[in-house]
Amino acid sequence: MDISLVTIVKNRRTALVNMVRGLERCTPKPIELVVIHMNEEPYQMPSSTFPVKQQVVNSVHQLPLAAARNAAVSLASCDQVIFLDADCIPAPDFLSLYIEAFASADSLISGRVRYLTAKAMEKNDLFERLMEYSIADPIRENIDQYPYELFWSLNFGCRKTTFKEIGGFDELFIGYGAEDTDFAFSAKAKAIPMITISATAFHQYHPSYDPPMNHLLDIISNARAFREKWGLWPMEGWLSKFERAGLIRWSKDSLELKRMPSAPEIETALKLT
């Protein structure tokens, strides 16, 4: 079975090269890798046994995530498409497990993610010992089948026909936050089943924030859009942290910015592992 693997990227060349190295270790390999660059020029990629197709999505918004994922599907050659975050390295059996899932069901397929720490990224034998050097996702580790509410876009697959039936990613969601939860809710509304498989992606460490204060305005905008569309608030954990920090005013029916975070507040939120 032929598979198109697609990814979207912004300022992640080293991580993307590691993804290609991981894909070369997979059995089988994808028929192609589709890379959508968000507001940046394509990279010089290392040679690979599969073609790499690159395209640019330019936008006034820094991270047009929804538009980039939709563009990736349009550029993919195969009906079977796997979405893998640019920061992820696939396990050697990654594609074989997806192929089994595609053959058995026409579903929204969710893989699993483990995390590589900053220290792990320095290991010379990283690719040989990915499982040993990674840690499980604390939220999803012991969940056999993810509910739609825990769907995420780091590692998932579906047929193009399924993607079209879902409606693709809603481009009213601009920037970071909730666009993948909205996608899963749209699948649920269309009665498209979601299954979770063991195909594992290893997320490479990069500086990030908890809560993501660097994406505060996007999160507020997208939370409002989600609330208007589905009648409930997404990202409640982050919104609660923003509220406790005095950054937002949040109630059952409204969400407002009170102030932007200070530089020390953002620095405090930086995750160091």
Tab-separated table of C-alpha atoms in Angstrom:
chain	number	residue	atom	x	y	z
A	1	MET	CA	0.000	0.000	0.000
A	2	ASP	CA	1.388	3.403	-0.999
A	3	ILE	CA	1.526	6.096	1.673
A	4	SER	CA	2.085	9.841	1.397
A	5	LEU	CA	3.629	11.270	4.544
A	6	VAL	CA	3.049	14.991	5.013
A	7	THR	CA	4.385	17.580	7.432
A	8	ILE	CA	4.204	21.333	7.973
A	9	VAL	CA	7.196	23.309	9.144
A	10	LYS	CA	8.493	26.669	10.342
A	11	ASN	CA	12.111	27.110	11.511
A	12	ARG	CA	12.691	23.391	12.081
A	13	ARG	CA	15.333	22.333	9.576
A	14	THR	CA	17.404	20.187	11.996
A	15	ALA	CA	14.303	18.427	13.284
A	16	LEU	CA	13.088	17.806	9.738
A	17	VAL	CA	16.426	16.275	8.758
A	18	ASN	CA	16.083	13.932	11.745
A	19	MET	CA	12.587	13.005	10.568
A	20	VAL	CA	14.006	12.031	7.169
A	21	ARG	CA	16.679	9.936	8.895
A	22	GLY	CA	13.934	8.210	10.862
A	23	LEU	CA	11.840	7.562	7.756
A	24	GLU	CA	14.869	5.948	6.091
A	25	ARG	CA	14.893	3.438	8.941
A	26	CYS	CA	11.217	2.585	8.448
A	27	THR	CA	10.017	-0.595	6.774
A	28	PRO	CA	8.345	0.076	4.436
A	29	LYS	CA	9.062	3.692	3.499
A	30	PRO	CA	6.585	6.302	2.321
A	31	ILE	CA	6.167	6.801	-1.399
A	32	GLU	CA	6.885	10.501	-0.779
A	33	LEU	CA	7.368	13.151	1.873
A	34	VAL	CA	5.351	16.336	1.368
A	35	VAL	CA	6.703	19.375	3.243
A	36	ILE	CA	4.660	22.562	3.521
A	37	HIS	CA	6.693	25.566	4.674
A	38	MET	CA	4.823	28.295	6.507
A	39	ASN	CA	6.152	31.730	5.581
A	40	GLU	CA	9.654	30.478	4.830
A	41	GLU	CA	11.691	29.250	1.889
A	42	PRO	CA	12.211	25.503	1.336
A	43	TYR	CA	15.268	23.855	2.888
A	44	GLN	CA	18.063	21.970	1.237
A	45	MET	CA	17.110	18.439	2.244
A	46	PRO	CA	19.423	15.429	2.629
A	47	SER	CA	19.252	12.774	-0.062
A	48	SER	CA	16.644	10.089	0.568
A	49	THR	CA	15.313	6.960	-1.090
A	50	PHE	CA	11.905	8.642	-1.489
A	51	PRO	CA	11.110	11.970	-3.157
A	52	VAL	CA	10.573	15.088	-1.053
A	53	LYS	CA	8.044	17.586	-2.411
A	54	GLN	CA	8.194	21.076	-0.903
A	55	GLN	CA	5.724	23.934	-1.164
A	56	VAL	CA	5.335	27.291	0.574
A	57	VAL	CA	2.174	28.687	2.150
A	58	ASN	CA	2.523	32.419	2.695
A	59	SER	CA	0.172	34.164	5.084
A	60	VAL	CA	-0.109	37.358	7.104
A	61	HIS	CA	-0.298	35.013	10.093
A	62	GLN	CA	2.955	33.545	11.387
A	63	LEU	CA	1.668	29.972	11.724
A	64	PRO	CA	-1.174	29.224	9.282
A	65	LEU	CA	-1.438	25.660	10.594
A	66	ALA	CA	-4.881	24.805	9.215
A	67	ALA	CA	-4.152	26.199	5.755
A	68	ALA	CA	-0.784	24.422	5.632
A	69	ARG	CA	-2.284	21.023	6.491
A	70	ASN	CA	-4.974	21.461	3.861
A	71	ALA	CA	-2.289	22.343	1.307
A	72	ALA	CA	-0.338	19.223	2.265
A	73	VAL	CA	-3.287	16.967	1.491
A	74	SER	CA	-3.823	18.687	-1.852
A	75	LEU	CA	-0.188	18.052	-2.798
A	76	ALA	CA	-0.111	14.412	-1.635
A	77	SER	CA	-0.174	11.778	-4.398
A	78	CYS	CA	-1.705	8.920	-2.413
A	79	ASP	CA	-5.182	8.470	-1.015
A	80	GLN	CA	-3.624	7.205	2.236
A	81	VAL	CA	-2.032	10.137	4.048
A	82	ILE	CA	-0.106	10.251	7.328
A	83	PHE	CA	0.391	13.594	9.074
A	84	LEU	CA	3.569	13.737	11.152
A	85	ASP	CA	4.721	16.793	13.079
A	86	ALA	CA	8.034	18.197	11.819
A	87	ASP	CA	9.526	17.713	15.292
A	88	CYS	CA	8.868	13.965	15.273
A	89	ILE	CA	11.035	10.945	14.469
A	90	PRO	CA	8.993	7.858	13.491
A	91	ALA	CA	9.631	4.421	14.990
A	92	PRO	CA	10.896	1.787	12.499
A	93	ASP	CA	7.481	0.047	12.396
A	94	PHE	CA	5.600	3.348	12.097
A	95	LEU	CA	4.400	2.950	8.518
A	96	SER	CA	3.718	-0.782	8.737
A	97	LEU	CA	1.296	-0.204	11.622
A	98	TYR	CA	-0.472	2.536	9.691
A	99	ILE	CA	-0.752	0.280	6.633
A	100	GLU	CA	-2.476	-2.366	8.770
A	101	ALA	CA	-4.898	0.245	10.077
A	102	PHE	CA	-5.670	1.637	6.611
A	103	ALA	CA	-6.379	-1.890	5.373
A	104	SER	CA	-8.790	-2.729	8.182
A	105	ALA	CA	-10.877	0.427	8.575
A	106	ASP	CA	-11.784	3.720	6.940
A	107	SER	CA	-11.264	5.869	10.019
A	108	LEU	CA	-9.483	8.810	11.512
A	109	ILE	CA	-6.348	7.052	12.778
A	110	SER	CA	-4.392	8.410	15.717
A	111	GLY	CA	-0.869	7.283	16.527
A	112	ARG	CA	1.040	7.719	19.767
A	113	VAL	CA	3.729	10.168	20.815
A	114	ARG	CA	6.644	9.921	23.218
A	115	TYR	CA	8.934	12.801	24.180
A	116	LEU	CA	12.686	13.130	23.802
A	117	THR	CA	14.295	15.406	26.377
A	118	ALA	CA	16.984	17.977	25.628
A	119	LYS	CA	19.547	15.593	27.145
A	120	ALA	CA	18.317	12.718	24.977
A	121	MET	CA	18.821	14.787	21.826
A	122	GLU	CA	22.573	14.886	22.595
A	123	LYS	CA	22.959	11.091	22.527
A	124	ASN	CA	25.072	9.681	19.706
A	125	ASP	CA	22.977	6.514	19.590
A	126	LEU	CA	19.628	8.321	19.697
A	127	PHE	CA	18.142	6.577	16.659
A	128	GLU	CA	19.035	3.113	17.982
A	129	ARG	CA	17.498	3.770	21.435
A	130	LEU	CA	14.532	6.066	20.853
A	131	MET	CA	12.231	4.166	23.188
A	132	GLU	CA	14.779	4.056	25.999
A	133	TYR	CA	15.592	7.759	25.770
A	134	SER	CA	11.970	8.940	25.546
A	135	ILE	CA	9.210	9.482	28.077
A	136	ALA	CA	5.525	8.717	27.657
A	137	ASP	CA	2.824	11.315	27.206
A	138	PRO	CA	1.510	11.756	30.773
A	139	ILE	CA	-2.058	12.463	29.647
A	140	ARG	CA	-2.518	9.676	27.099
A	141	GLU	CA	-0.096	7.002	28.336
A	142	ASN	CA	-2.680	4.656	29.847
A	143	ILE	CA	-5.547	5.321	27.433
A	144	ASP	CA	-6.137	2.462	25.002
A	145	GLN	CA	-8.349	4.384	22.572
A	146	TYR	CA	-8.242	8.184	22.602
A	147	PRO	CA	-11.547	10.039	22.743
A	148	TYR	CA	-12.118	12.752	20.148
A	149	GLU	CA	-11.289	15.355	22.813
A	150	LEU	CA	-7.717	14.012	23.039
A	151	PHE	CA	-7.052	13.867	19.307
A	152	TRP	CA	-3.943	15.750	18.275
A	153	SER	CA	-2.313	16.497	14.970
A	154	LEU	CA	1.256	15.453	15.786
A	155	ASN	CA	0.693	11.914	14.514
A	156	PHE	CA	-2.445	10.865	12.648
A	157	GLY	CA	-3.638	9.530	9.333
A	158	CYS	CA	-6.703	9.231	7.156
A	159	ARG	CA	-7.694	8.730	3.550
A	160	LYS	CA	-8.130	11.783	1.375
A	161	THR	CA	-11.795	10.883	1.013
A	162	THR	CA	-12.172	10.840	4.804
A	163	PHE	CA	-10.327	14.149	5.092
A	164	LYS	CA	-12.703	15.677	2.546
A	165	GLU	CA	-15.739	14.269	4.355
A	166	ILE	CA	-14.529	15.814	7.625
A	167	GLY	CA	-14.116	19.109	5.786
A	168	GLY	CA	-10.373	19.458	6.247
A	169	PHE	CA	-8.982	21.864	8.804
A	170	ASP	CA	-11.150	24.930	9.354
A	171	GLU	CA	-9.072	27.912	8.228
A	172	LEU	CA	-11.090	30.225	10.459
A	173	PHE	CA	-8.724	28.949	13.154
A	174	ILE	CA	-5.671	31.164	12.764
A	175	GLY	CA	-2.341	30.283	14.287
A	176	TYR	CA	-1.765	28.048	17.278
A	177	GLY	CA	-4.416	26.223	19.269
A	178	ALA	CA	-7.679	24.241	18.931
A	179	GLU	CA	-7.570	23.713	15.167
A	180	ASP	CA	-6.885	20.003	15.617
A	181	THR	CA	-9.549	19.600	18.323
A	182	ASP	CA	-11.993	21.271	15.958
A	183	PHE	CA	-10.973	18.793	13.231
A	184	ALA	CA	-11.691	15.864	15.568
A	185	PHE	CA	-15.040	17.331	16.624
A	186	SER	CA	-15.970	17.672	12.955
A	187	ALA	CA	-15.106	13.985	12.456
A	188	LYS	CA	-17.287	13.079	15.421
A	189	ALA	CA	-20.159	15.170	14.073
A	190	LYS	CA	-19.911	13.256	10.770
A	191	ALA	CA	-19.907	9.924	12.680
A	192	ILE	CA	-16.427	9.084	11.381
A	193	PRO	CA	-14.841	6.608	13.798
A	194	MET	CA	-11.495	7.365	15.391
A	195	ILE	CA	-9.093	4.579	16.281
A	196	THR	CA	-5.791	4.675	18.155
A	197	ILE	CA	-2.875	2.515	17.024
A	198	SER	CA	0.602	1.894	18.383
A	199	ALA	CA	2.484	3.694	15.598
A	200	THR	CA	4.828	5.811	17.691
A	201	ALA	CA	6.438	9.138	16.910
A	202	PHE	CA	9.207	10.525	19.103
A	203	HIS	CA	8.881	14.261	19.610
A	204	GLN	CA	12.244	16.036	19.602
A	205	TYR	CA	12.864	18.569	22.318
A	206	HIS	CA	12.667	22.239	21.455
A	207	PRO	CA	12.048	25.244	23.697
A	208	SER	CA	8.335	25.563	24.494
A	209	TYR	CA	6.166	27.135	27.135
A	210	ASP	CA	3.602	25.866	29.636
A	211	PRO	CA	1.263	27.585	29.390
A	212	PRO	CA	2.115	28.779	25.859
A	213	MET	CA	2.190	32.480	26.688
A	214	ASN	CA	3.991	33.127	23.403
A	215	HIS	CA	0.758	32.118	21.620
A	216	LEU	CA	-1.663	33.904	23.959
A	217	LEU	CA	-3.464	36.004	21.326
A	218	ASP	CA	-3.893	33.052	18.945
A	219	ILE	CA	-5.256	30.894	21.759
A	220	ILE	CA	-7.788	33.530	22.789
A	221	SER	CA	-8.961	34.003	19.194
A	222	ASN	CA	-9.215	30.293	18.469
A	223	ALA	CA	-10.890	29.516	21.808
A	224	ARG	CA	-13.582	32.053	20.973
A	225	ALA	CA	-14.050	30.543	17.505
A	226	PHE	CA	-14.321	27.056	18.975
A	227	ARG	CA	-16.821	28.201	21.626
A	228	GLU	CA	-19.000	29.825	18.984
A	229	LYS	CA	-18.884	26.718	16.781
A	230	TRP	CA	-19.247	23.933	19.350
A	231	GLY	CA	-20.733	25.595	22.448
A	232	LEU	CA	-17.884	24.784	24.834
A	233	TRP	CA	-14.418	26.060	25.604
A	234	PRO	CA	-11.334	24.178	24.367
A	235	MET	CA	-7.873	24.267	25.957
A	236	GLU	CA	-9.391	24.724	29.426
A	237	GLY	CA	-6.117	23.814	31.149
A	238	TRP	CA	-4.251	26.614	29.420
A	239	LEU	CA	-7.113	29.079	29.856
A	240	SER	CA	-7.195	28.318	33.591
A	241	LYS	CA	-3.461	29.027	33.868
A	242	PHE	CA	-3.819	32.270	31.923
A	243	GLU	CA	-6.677	33.297	34.197
A	244	ARG	CA	-4.703	32.552	37.365
A	245	ALA	CA	-1.838	34.636	35.985
A	246	GLY	CA	-4.206	37.555	35.491
A	247	LEU	CA	-3.763	37.575	31.718
A	248	ILE	CA	-7.397	36.937	30.743
A	249	ARG	CA	-10.916	37.436	32.016
A	250	TRP	CA	-12.805	34.195	31.391
A	251	SER	CA	-16.388	33.189	32.135
A	252	LYS	CA	-18.933	30.717	30.823
A	253	ASP	CA	-19.797	32.961	27.889
A	254	SER	CA	-16.871	35.328	27.347
A	255	LEU	CA	-13.095	35.472	27.067
A	256	GLU	CA	-11.157	38.738	27.114
A	257	LEU	CA	-7.523	39.754	27.187
A	258	LYS	CA	-6.608	41.708	30.319
A	259	ARG	CA	-2.909	42.183	29.611
A	260	MET	CA	-0.003	40.644	27.761
A	261	PRO	CA	2.527	38.587	29.740
A	262	SER	CA	5.766	40.236	30.808
A	263	ALA	CA	9.144	38.965	29.637
A	264	PRO	CA	9.886	37.425	33.087
A	265	GLU	CA	6.509	35.622	33.042
A	266	ILE	CA	7.238	34.139	29.641
A	267	GLU	CA	10.722	33.086	30.768
A	268	THR	CA	9.252	31.385	33.857
A	269	ALA	CA	6.883	29.377	31.629
A	270	LEU	CA	9.781	27.977	29.554
A	271	LYS	CA	10.050	24.192	29.788
A	272	LEU	CA	13.664	23.147	30.237
A	273	THR	CA	13.324	19.393	29.558
